[in-house]
């Protein structure tokens, strides 16, 4: 489908879904964003739903301003995936051992490494710039500098919520490795610090929603936020790269006889800010639950822990600010999912997947998410499908 414009707002809201299907609270969030005087444009992806700070599935382009709460607390959250030389025939019938080995190598939930992972010891890991990255930690906000040791131990860990590690098989029978995570607790603490600063600034006092407080270009507060924001985005990228390295090492050991070969890793943020130019205007683009889909850009759009995912290639649609959805998107809250579904429902909806099937992950049940195939269909003018994956192992935090 092409987009639909929502009328009656200061800046047009371009929606790649039927506005009538969007929950009222999410539509109000979008209208609030559209009222901001710094807004250049707003595009809405088909996985849109109510979010904290700003609507998930929104692409917010601003001139000379950025909203830290729109980025959210998991700065740089995103996906990584890699195609392997394995096929479905190489996988054992019982995948529980493989899942266990992954969980042993990569801490999940609130877990962390006892000692920071040395990237130089990971097969083929590109550690260039690693020391410089950590040296730049000295420049982040004073309020979080005491977290350095924990941040180093959490580098290469999954976290909880909707983060996951998966072994998948594509429609041709080829095995892929995929994972979803972000900047862990250090990103959260940096975000919360700067959101508090933004809310206190005079120019934000009259906003319809204080969560939409912004930093203005060429101010000390903006400069401080940009420095911490881009560092945290880099942390998230390194975090996924380190996990993927650990993941690949597990697979190499478990399938040693096959001498596994890996393609180039695909990686993309979906909660982040980028400096881009549209209509001859330099803007700060916040993708809140959206990936960059510039012409030729590879991206990953996951469904849920039982429905599979898509590897896509961007078509460079500037009306969407070169963006696409970041997933299927929730159709009900975590609280509502826990009230509606049982562990029996979870087991039924994840049949054939080696994964947790306990009450701790009922809120991640496939039934709580939108139909990923329909979401992909709604953005045919944003991306083209490269591969359709179905998970056979799913590790949750």
Short mmCIF file of C-alpha atoms in Angstrom, two decimals:
data_model
loop_
_atom_site.label_atom_id
_atom_site.label_comp_id
_atom_site.label_asym_id
_atom_site.label_seq_id
_atom_site.Cartn_x
_atom_site.Cartn_y
_atom_site.Cartn_z
CA UNK A 1 0.00 0.00 0.00
CA UNK A 2 1.01 3.63 -0.30
CA UNK A 3 0.59 5.94 2.64
CA UNK A 4 -2.53 7.67 3.92
CA UNK A 5 -2.33 11.25 5.20
CA UNK A 6 -4.14 12.11 8.43
CA UNK A 7 -5.85 15.52 8.07
CA UNK A 8 -6.31 18.23 10.65
CA UNK A 9 -2.75 18.35 11.98
CA UNK A 10 -0.01 20.97 11.71
CA UNK A 11 2.39 18.63 9.91
CA UNK A 12 0.88 15.80 7.81
CA UNK A 13 1.06 12.33 9.35
CA UNK A 14 1.90 9.79 6.64
CA UNK A 15 0.63 6.36 7.66
CA UNK A 16 1.47 3.00 6.09
CA UNK A 17 -1.58 1.44 7.68
CA UNK A 18 -5.28 2.18 7.93
CA UNK A 19 -5.67 5.00 10.50
CA UNK A 20 -8.98 3.45 11.58
CA UNK A 21 -7.15 0.38 12.88
CA UNK A 22 -4.81 2.38 15.16
CA UNK A 23 -5.79 2.54 18.83
CA UNK A 24 -7.08 5.91 19.99
CA UNK A 25 -4.29 6.53 22.51
CA UNK A 26 -1.64 5.91 19.85
CA UNK A 27 -3.37 8.28 17.42
CA UNK A 28 -3.42 10.95 20.12
CA UNK A 29 0.31 10.43 20.66
CA UNK A 30 0.89 10.93 16.95
CA UNK A 31 -1.20 14.11 16.92
CA UNK A 32 0.78 15.41 19.90
CA UNK A 33 4.04 14.77 18.06
CA UNK A 34 2.67 16.48 14.96
CA UNK A 35 1.97 19.62 17.00
CA UNK A 36 5.63 20.16 17.93
CA UNK A 37 6.97 23.38 16.36
CA UNK A 38 10.30 21.73 15.46
CA UNK A 39 8.72 18.87 13.48
CA UNK A 40 9.64 18.60 9.79
CA UNK A 41 7.74 15.38 9.07
CA UNK A 42 6.19 12.28 10.63
CA UNK A 43 5.89 8.83 9.04
CA UNK A 44 4.08 5.93 10.68
CA UNK A 45 4.86 2.28 10.02
CA UNK A 46 2.33 -0.60 9.86
CA UNK A 47 3.51 -2.02 13.22
CA UNK A 48 2.40 1.18 14.99
CA UNK A 49 1.18 0.96 18.58
CA UNK A 50 1.12 2.97 21.81
CA UNK A 51 4.54 3.55 23.31
CA UNK A 52 6.23 5.27 26.23
CA UNK A 53 7.35 8.78 25.33
CA UNK A 54 6.31 8.45 21.70
CA UNK A 55 4.45 6.05 19.45
CA UNK A 56 6.25 2.82 18.54
CA UNK A 57 6.51 2.54 14.77
CA UNK A 58 7.00 6.27 14.19
CA UNK A 59 9.70 8.12 12.24
CA UNK A 60 10.10 11.65 13.58
CA UNK A 61 12.13 14.15 11.54
CA UNK A 62 12.92 17.40 13.39
CA UNK A 63 14.79 20.56 12.43
CA UNK A 64 17.31 21.57 15.06
CA UNK A 65 15.76 19.51 17.84
CA UNK A 66 15.53 15.99 19.22
CA UNK A 67 13.22 14.40 21.79
CA UNK A 68 15.06 12.00 24.15
CA UNK A 69 11.86 10.29 25.33
CA UNK A 70 10.97 9.53 21.70
CA UNK A 71 14.21 7.59 21.34
CA UNK A 72 13.34 5.84 24.57
CA UNK A 73 15.34 4.10 27.27
CA UNK A 74 16.83 1.33 25.13
CA UNK A 75 18.99 3.57 22.98
CA UNK A 76 20.23 1.74 19.88
CA UNK A 77 18.04 -1.32 20.32
CA UNK A 78 18.08 -3.36 17.13
CA UNK A 79 18.69 -6.60 15.28
CA UNK A 80 21.53 -8.66 13.85
CA UNK A 81 21.33 -11.71 11.59
CA UNK A 82 23.73 -13.87 9.62
CA UNK A 83 23.28 -16.62 7.05
CA UNK A 84 25.25 -19.82 7.66
CA UNK A 85 26.43 -22.72 5.51
CA UNK A 86 24.29 -25.11 7.56
CA UNK A 87 20.96 -26.47 6.36
CA UNK A 88 17.98 -27.84 8.24
CA UNK A 89 19.30 -31.35 7.60
CA UNK A 90 22.36 -30.55 9.73
CA UNK A 91 20.25 -29.77 12.79
CA UNK A 92 19.55 -32.52 15.38
CA UNK A 93 15.99 -33.58 16.12
CA UNK A 94 16.44 -32.49 19.74
CA UNK A 95 17.53 -28.84 19.85
CA UNK A 96 17.51 -28.51 23.65
CA UNK A 97 21.30 -28.98 23.91
CA UNK A 98 21.92 -26.20 21.39
CA UNK A 99 19.59 -23.86 23.26
CA UNK A 100 21.35 -24.70 26.53
CA UNK A 101 24.79 -24.00 25.05
CA UNK A 102 23.62 -20.60 23.78
CA UNK A 103 22.24 -19.70 27.21
CA UNK A 104 25.53 -20.75 28.83
CA UNK A 105 27.57 -18.54 26.48
CA UNK A 106 25.33 -15.45 26.53
CA UNK A 107 23.81 -14.22 29.83
CA UNK A 108 20.10 -13.39 29.58
CA UNK A 109 17.67 -11.33 31.66
CA UNK A 110 19.61 -9.45 34.33
CA UNK A 111 22.62 -11.71 33.87
CA UNK A 112 26.08 -10.38 33.06
CA UNK A 113 29.53 -11.76 32.35
CA UNK A 114 31.74 -12.40 35.39
CA UNK A 115 34.58 -10.72 33.51
CA UNK A 116 34.26 -8.46 30.45
CA UNK A 117 34.46 -10.39 27.18
CA UNK A 118 37.76 -9.96 25.36
CA UNK A 119 36.74 -9.42 21.72
CA UNK A 120 40.21 -10.34 20.45
CA UNK A 121 39.55 -13.92 21.57
CA UNK A 122 36.45 -14.27 19.39
CA UNK A 123 36.97 -15.89 16.00
CA UNK A 124 37.00 -13.23 13.27
CA UNK A 125 35.73 -10.44 15.53
CA UNK A 126 36.61 -6.94 14.33
CA UNK A 127 37.99 -5.29 17.46
CA UNK A 128 39.38 -2.17 15.79
CA UNK A 129 38.44 0.92 17.78
CA UNK A 130 37.42 -1.07 20.87
CA UNK A 131 39.83 0.71 23.24
CA UNK A 132 38.90 4.11 21.82
CA UNK A 133 35.22 3.35 22.35
CA UNK A 134 35.75 2.64 26.05
CA UNK A 135 38.07 5.63 26.38
CA UNK A 136 35.17 7.82 25.22
CA UNK A 137 33.09 6.54 28.13
CA UNK A 138 34.99 9.10 30.22
CA UNK A 139 33.03 11.78 28.34
CA UNK A 140 29.51 10.58 29.20
CA UNK A 141 27.31 12.17 31.86
CA UNK A 142 28.88 12.20 35.33
CA UNK A 143 25.72 10.64 36.77
CA UNK A 144 26.46 7.27 35.12
CA UNK A 145 30.26 7.10 35.11
CA UNK A 146 30.21 4.88 38.21
CA UNK A 147 28.46 2.24 36.07
CA UNK A 148 31.56 1.59 33.94
CA UNK A 149 32.40 -1.85 35.37
CA UNK A 150 28.81 -3.07 35.08
CA UNK A 151 28.51 -1.69 31.55
CA UNK A 152 31.63 -3.64 30.57
CA UNK A 153 30.26 -6.85 32.13
CA UNK A 154 26.90 -6.38 30.41
CA UNK A 155 28.51 -5.94 26.99
CA UNK A 156 27.61 -9.12 25.13
CA UNK A 157 24.44 -9.92 27.12
CA UNK A 158 20.84 -10.22 25.97
CA UNK A 159 18.59 -8.56 28.54
CA UNK A 160 14.90 -9.37 28.93
CA UNK A 161 11.50 -8.32 27.60
CA UNK A 162 11.16 -8.84 23.86
CA UNK A 163 14.89 -9.39 23.32
CA UNK A 164 15.82 -12.77 21.91
CA UNK A 165 18.40 -15.03 20.28
CA UNK A 166 17.21 -17.41 17.56
CA UNK A 167 18.30 -20.17 15.26
CA UNK A 168 16.13 -19.92 12.15
CA UNK A 169 15.62 -21.79 8.89
CA UNK A 170 14.68 -19.90 5.73
CA UNK A 171 12.24 -21.06 3.04
CA UNK A 172 15.09 -22.76 1.13
CA UNK A 173 16.22 -24.74 4.18
CA UNK A 174 19.28 -22.62 5.01
CA UNK A 175 20.06 -21.93 8.69
CA UNK A 176 20.37 -18.34 9.97
CA UNK A 177 21.39 -16.93 13.35
CA UNK A 178 19.50 -13.89 14.61
CA UNK A 179 19.34 -11.76 17.74
CA UNK A 180 17.62 -8.68 19.14
CA UNK A 181 19.01 -6.47 21.90
CA UNK A 182 20.13 -2.95 22.77
CA UNK A 183 22.26 -0.80 25.08
CA UNK A 184 21.33 -2.60 28.29
CA UNK A 185 21.21 -0.72 31.57
CA UNK A 186 23.79 1.92 30.66
CA UNK A 187 21.60 3.13 27.77
CA UNK A 188 18.59 3.23 30.08
CA UNK A 189 20.38 5.31 32.70
CA UNK A 190 21.75 7.76 30.15
CA UNK A 191 18.28 8.13 28.62
CA UNK A 192 16.55 8.71 31.94
CA UNK A 193 19.12 11.31 32.97
CA UNK A 194 18.67 13.34 29.78
CA UNK A 195 14.88 12.99 29.76
CA UNK A 196 14.85 14.56 33.21
CA UNK A 197 17.03 17.44 32.01
CA UNK A 198 14.80 18.03 28.96
CA UNK A 199 11.61 18.18 31.03
CA UNK A 200 13.11 20.96 33.18
CA UNK A 201 13.96 23.31 30.30
CA UNK A 202 11.81 26.48 29.94
CA UNK A 203 10.92 25.98 26.27
CA UNK A 204 9.26 22.64 27.12
CA UNK A 205 6.93 23.87 29.85
CA UNK A 206 3.95 24.55 27.57
CA UNK A 207 3.97 21.27 25.64
CA UNK A 208 0.77 19.23 25.42
CA UNK A 209 2.78 16.18 26.55
CA UNK A 210 5.84 16.68 28.76
CA UNK A 211 7.23 13.36 27.47
CA UNK A 212 7.83 15.20 24.20
CA UNK A 213 10.33 17.60 25.78
CA UNK A 214 13.14 18.35 23.34
CA UNK A 215 16.70 19.60 23.25
CA UNK A 216 17.42 22.50 20.90
CA UNK A 217 20.43 22.66 18.58
CA UNK A 218 23.52 24.61 19.65
CA UNK A 219 22.77 24.41 23.37
CA UNK A 220 24.91 22.77 26.07
CA UNK A 221 22.09 20.35 26.87
CA UNK A 222 21.76 19.24 23.24
CA UNK A 223 25.51 18.84 22.88
CA UNK A 224 25.69 16.70 26.02
CA UNK A 225 22.77 14.53 24.90
CA UNK A 226 24.13 13.98 21.40
CA UNK A 227 27.46 12.87 22.80
CA UNK A 228 25.85 10.34 25.16
CA UNK A 229 23.23 9.29 22.60
CA UNK A 230 25.73 8.40 19.89
CA UNK A 231 27.99 6.64 22.40
CA UNK A 232 25.04 4.53 23.64
CA UNK A 233 24.04 3.70 20.06
CA UNK A 234 27.59 2.50 19.49
CA UNK A 235 27.40 0.46 22.71
CA UNK A 236 24.27 -1.26 21.43
CA UNK A 237 25.95 -2.05 18.11
CA UNK A 238 29.00 -3.51 19.88
CA UNK A 239 26.73 -5.43 22.25
CA UNK A 240 25.00 -7.19 19.36
CA UNK A 241 28.30 -7.80 17.57
CA UNK A 242 29.81 -9.38 20.67
CA UNK A 243 26.76 -11.58 21.20
CA UNK A 244 26.82 -12.63 17.57
CA UNK A 245 30.50 -13.55 17.94
CA UNK A 246 29.72 -15.67 21.02
CA UNK A 247 26.73 -17.19 19.22
CA UNK A 248 28.80 -18.09 16.18
CA UNK A 249 31.44 -19.72 18.40
CA UNK A 250 28.74 -21.90 19.98
CA UNK A 251 27.55 -23.00 16.55
CA UNK A 252 31.13 -23.66 15.37
CA UNK A 253 31.71 -25.97 18.33
CA UNK A 254 28.36 -27.74 18.14
CA UNK A 255 28.70 -28.37 14.39
CA UNK A 256 32.49 -28.75 14.21
CA UNK A 257 32.32 -31.52 11.62
CA UNK A 258 30.38 -29.25 9.26
CA UNK A 259 33.07 -26.52 9.39
CA UNK A 260 30.44 -23.79 9.43
CA UNK A 261 30.94 -20.70 7.28
CA UNK A 262 29.10 -17.44 7.93
CA UNK A 263 28.08 -14.67 5.51
CA UNK A 264 28.48 -10.99 6.35
CA UNK A 265 26.39 -10.04 9.39
CA UNK A 266 23.35 -7.82 8.77
CA UNK A 267 22.79 -5.33 11.59
CA UNK A 268 20.32 -2.48 12.08
CA UNK A 269 19.18 -0.19 14.87
CA UNK A 270 15.47 0.42 15.33
CA UNK A 271 15.44 2.85 18.30
CA UNK A 272 17.88 5.60 17.41
CA UNK A 273 18.66 9.03 15.95
CA UNK A 274 20.45 9.75 12.66
CA UNK A 275 21.52 12.96 10.95
CA UNK A 276 19.93 12.95 7.48
CA UNK A 277 18.80 15.35 4.75
CA UNK A 278 15.38 15.51 3.08
CA UNK A 279 13.81 18.16 0.88
CA UNK A 280 17.05 20.10 1.08
CA UNK A 281 16.74 20.30 4.87
CA UNK A 282 19.14 18.84 7.44
CA UNK A 283 17.08 16.97 10.03
CA UNK A 284 17.53 14.71 13.02
CA UNK A 285 15.53 11.56 12.30
CA UNK A 286 14.34 9.55 15.30
CA UNK A 287 13.28 6.04 14.38
CA UNK A 288 11.17 4.85 17.31
CA UNK A 289 10.54 1.22 16.42
CA UNK A 290 11.56 1.59 12.78
CA UNK A 291 14.58 0.63 10.67
CA UNK A 292 16.44 2.58 8.01
CA UNK A 293 15.37 1.33 4.56
CA UNK A 294 17.39 3.46 2.17
CA UNK A 295 17.88 2.08 -1.34
CA UNK A 296 19.81 -1.16 -0.97
CA UNK A 297 19.95 -1.11 2.83
CA UNK A 298 19.51 -4.56 4.36
CA UNK A 299 17.20 -4.81 7.35
CA UNK A 300 15.53 -7.30 9.67
CA UNK A 301 11.82 -7.32 10.52
CA UNK A 302 10.95 -9.94 13.16
CA UNK A 303 7.51 -11.30 13.95
CA UNK A 304 7.15 -13.08 17.29
CA UNK A 305 8.66 -16.13 18.99
CA UNK A 306 6.48 -18.48 16.98
CA UNK A 307 5.75 -16.81 13.64
CA UNK A 308 9.07 -16.11 11.94
CA UNK A 309 10.84 -13.05 10.55
CA UNK A 310 11.91 -11.34 7.33
CA UNK A 311 15.22 -10.18 5.92
CA UNK A 312 14.48 -7.18 3.69
CA UNK A 313 16.19 -4.70 1.39
CA UNK A 314 15.19 -1.04 1.42
CA UNK A 315 13.64 0.71 -1.58
CA UNK A 316 14.59 4.23 -0.51
CA UNK A 317 11.12 5.73 -0.12
CA UNK A 318 11.76 9.33 0.93
CA UNK A 319 8.12 9.90 1.86
CA UNK A 320 8.82 7.48 4.73
CA UNK A 321 12.21 9.09 5.39
CA UNK A 322 13.84 5.93 4.03
CA UNK A 323 12.29 3.79 6.77
CA UNK A 324 10.32 0.60 7.37
CA UNK A 325 8.75 -1.21 10.31
CA UNK A 326 10.91 -2.80 13.01
CA UNK A 327 8.68 -5.82 13.57
CA UNK A 328 5.12 -7.05 13.71
CA UNK A 329 4.19 -4.69 16.54
CA UNK A 330 2.11 -5.51 19.58
CA UNK A 331 -1.67 -5.64 19.31
CA UNK A 332 -2.13 -5.84 23.07
CA UNK A 333 -0.16 -4.78 26.12
CA UNK A 334 1.94 -7.16 28.18
CA UNK A 335 -0.59 -6.92 31.02
CA UNK A 336 -3.49 -7.75 28.69
CA UNK A 337 -1.57 -10.69 27.21
CA UNK A 338 -0.91 -12.16 30.65
CA UNK A 339 -4.61 -11.89 31.50
CA UNK A 340 -5.79 -13.42 28.24
CA UNK A 341 -3.30 -16.22 27.57
CA UNK A 342 -2.04 -19.21 29.55
CA UNK A 343 1.12 -21.30 29.42
CA UNK A 344 -0.92 -23.89 27.54
CA UNK A 345 -1.71 -21.29 24.87
CA UNK A 346 1.99 -20.42 24.72
CA UNK A 347 2.97 -24.06 24.22
CA UNK A 348 0.41 -24.43 21.42
CA UNK A 349 1.46 -21.23 19.64
CA UNK A 350 5.17 -22.12 19.80
CA UNK A 351 4.81 -25.73 18.66
CA UNK A 352 7.98 -26.85 16.93
CA UNK A 353 10.14 -24.16 18.55
CA UNK A 354 12.70 -25.04 21.24
CA UNK A 355 12.04 -22.25 23.72
CA UNK A 356 10.76 -21.31 27.15
CA UNK A 357 7.09 -22.11 27.56
CA UNK A 358 6.56 -20.87 31.12
CA UNK A 359 4.54 -18.06 32.69
CA UNK A 360 7.54 -15.72 32.61
CA UNK A 361 7.24 -15.26 28.82
CA UNK A 362 3.47 -15.49 28.30
CA UNK A 363 3.45 -11.75 27.53
CA UNK A 364 5.64 -12.55 24.49
CA UNK A 365 3.16 -15.07 23.08
CA UNK A 366 2.61 -14.80 19.29
CA UNK A 367 -1.07 -13.98 19.88
CA UNK A 368 -0.07 -10.67 21.49
CA UNK A 369 1.47 -9.47 18.21
CA UNK A 370 0.09 -8.34 14.87
CA UNK A 371 0.25 -10.58 11.81
CA UNK A 372 3.80 -10.18 10.49
CA UNK A 373 2.84 -11.23 6.95
CA UNK A 374 0.22 -8.47 6.77
CA UNK A 375 2.70 -5.94 8.16
CA UNK A 376 5.16 -6.85 5.40
CA UNK A 377 2.40 -6.63 2.77
CA UNK A 378 1.54 -3.08 3.90
CA UNK A 379 5.05 -1.79 3.18
CA UNK A 380 5.74 -3.14 -0.29
CA UNK A 381 6.76 0.35 -1.37
CA UNK A 382 9.29 0.56 1.47
CA UNK A 383 11.14 -2.77 1.28
CA UNK A 384 11.48 -5.92 -0.76
CA UNK A 385 11.72 -9.35 0.88
CA UNK A 386 15.10 -11.09 0.64
CA UNK A 387 14.40 -14.09 2.88
CA UNK A 388 11.59 -15.45 5.05
CA UNK A 389 12.83 -17.12 8.24
CA UNK A 390 11.15 -19.43 10.75
CA UNK A 391 12.74 -19.95 14.14
CA UNK A 392 13.47 -23.43 15.49
CA UNK A 393 15.28 -22.24 18.64
CA UNK A 394 14.34 -19.09 20.58
CA UNK A 395 16.19 -17.91 23.69
CA UNK A 396 14.39 -15.30 25.81
CA UNK A 397 15.59 -13.33 28.80
#
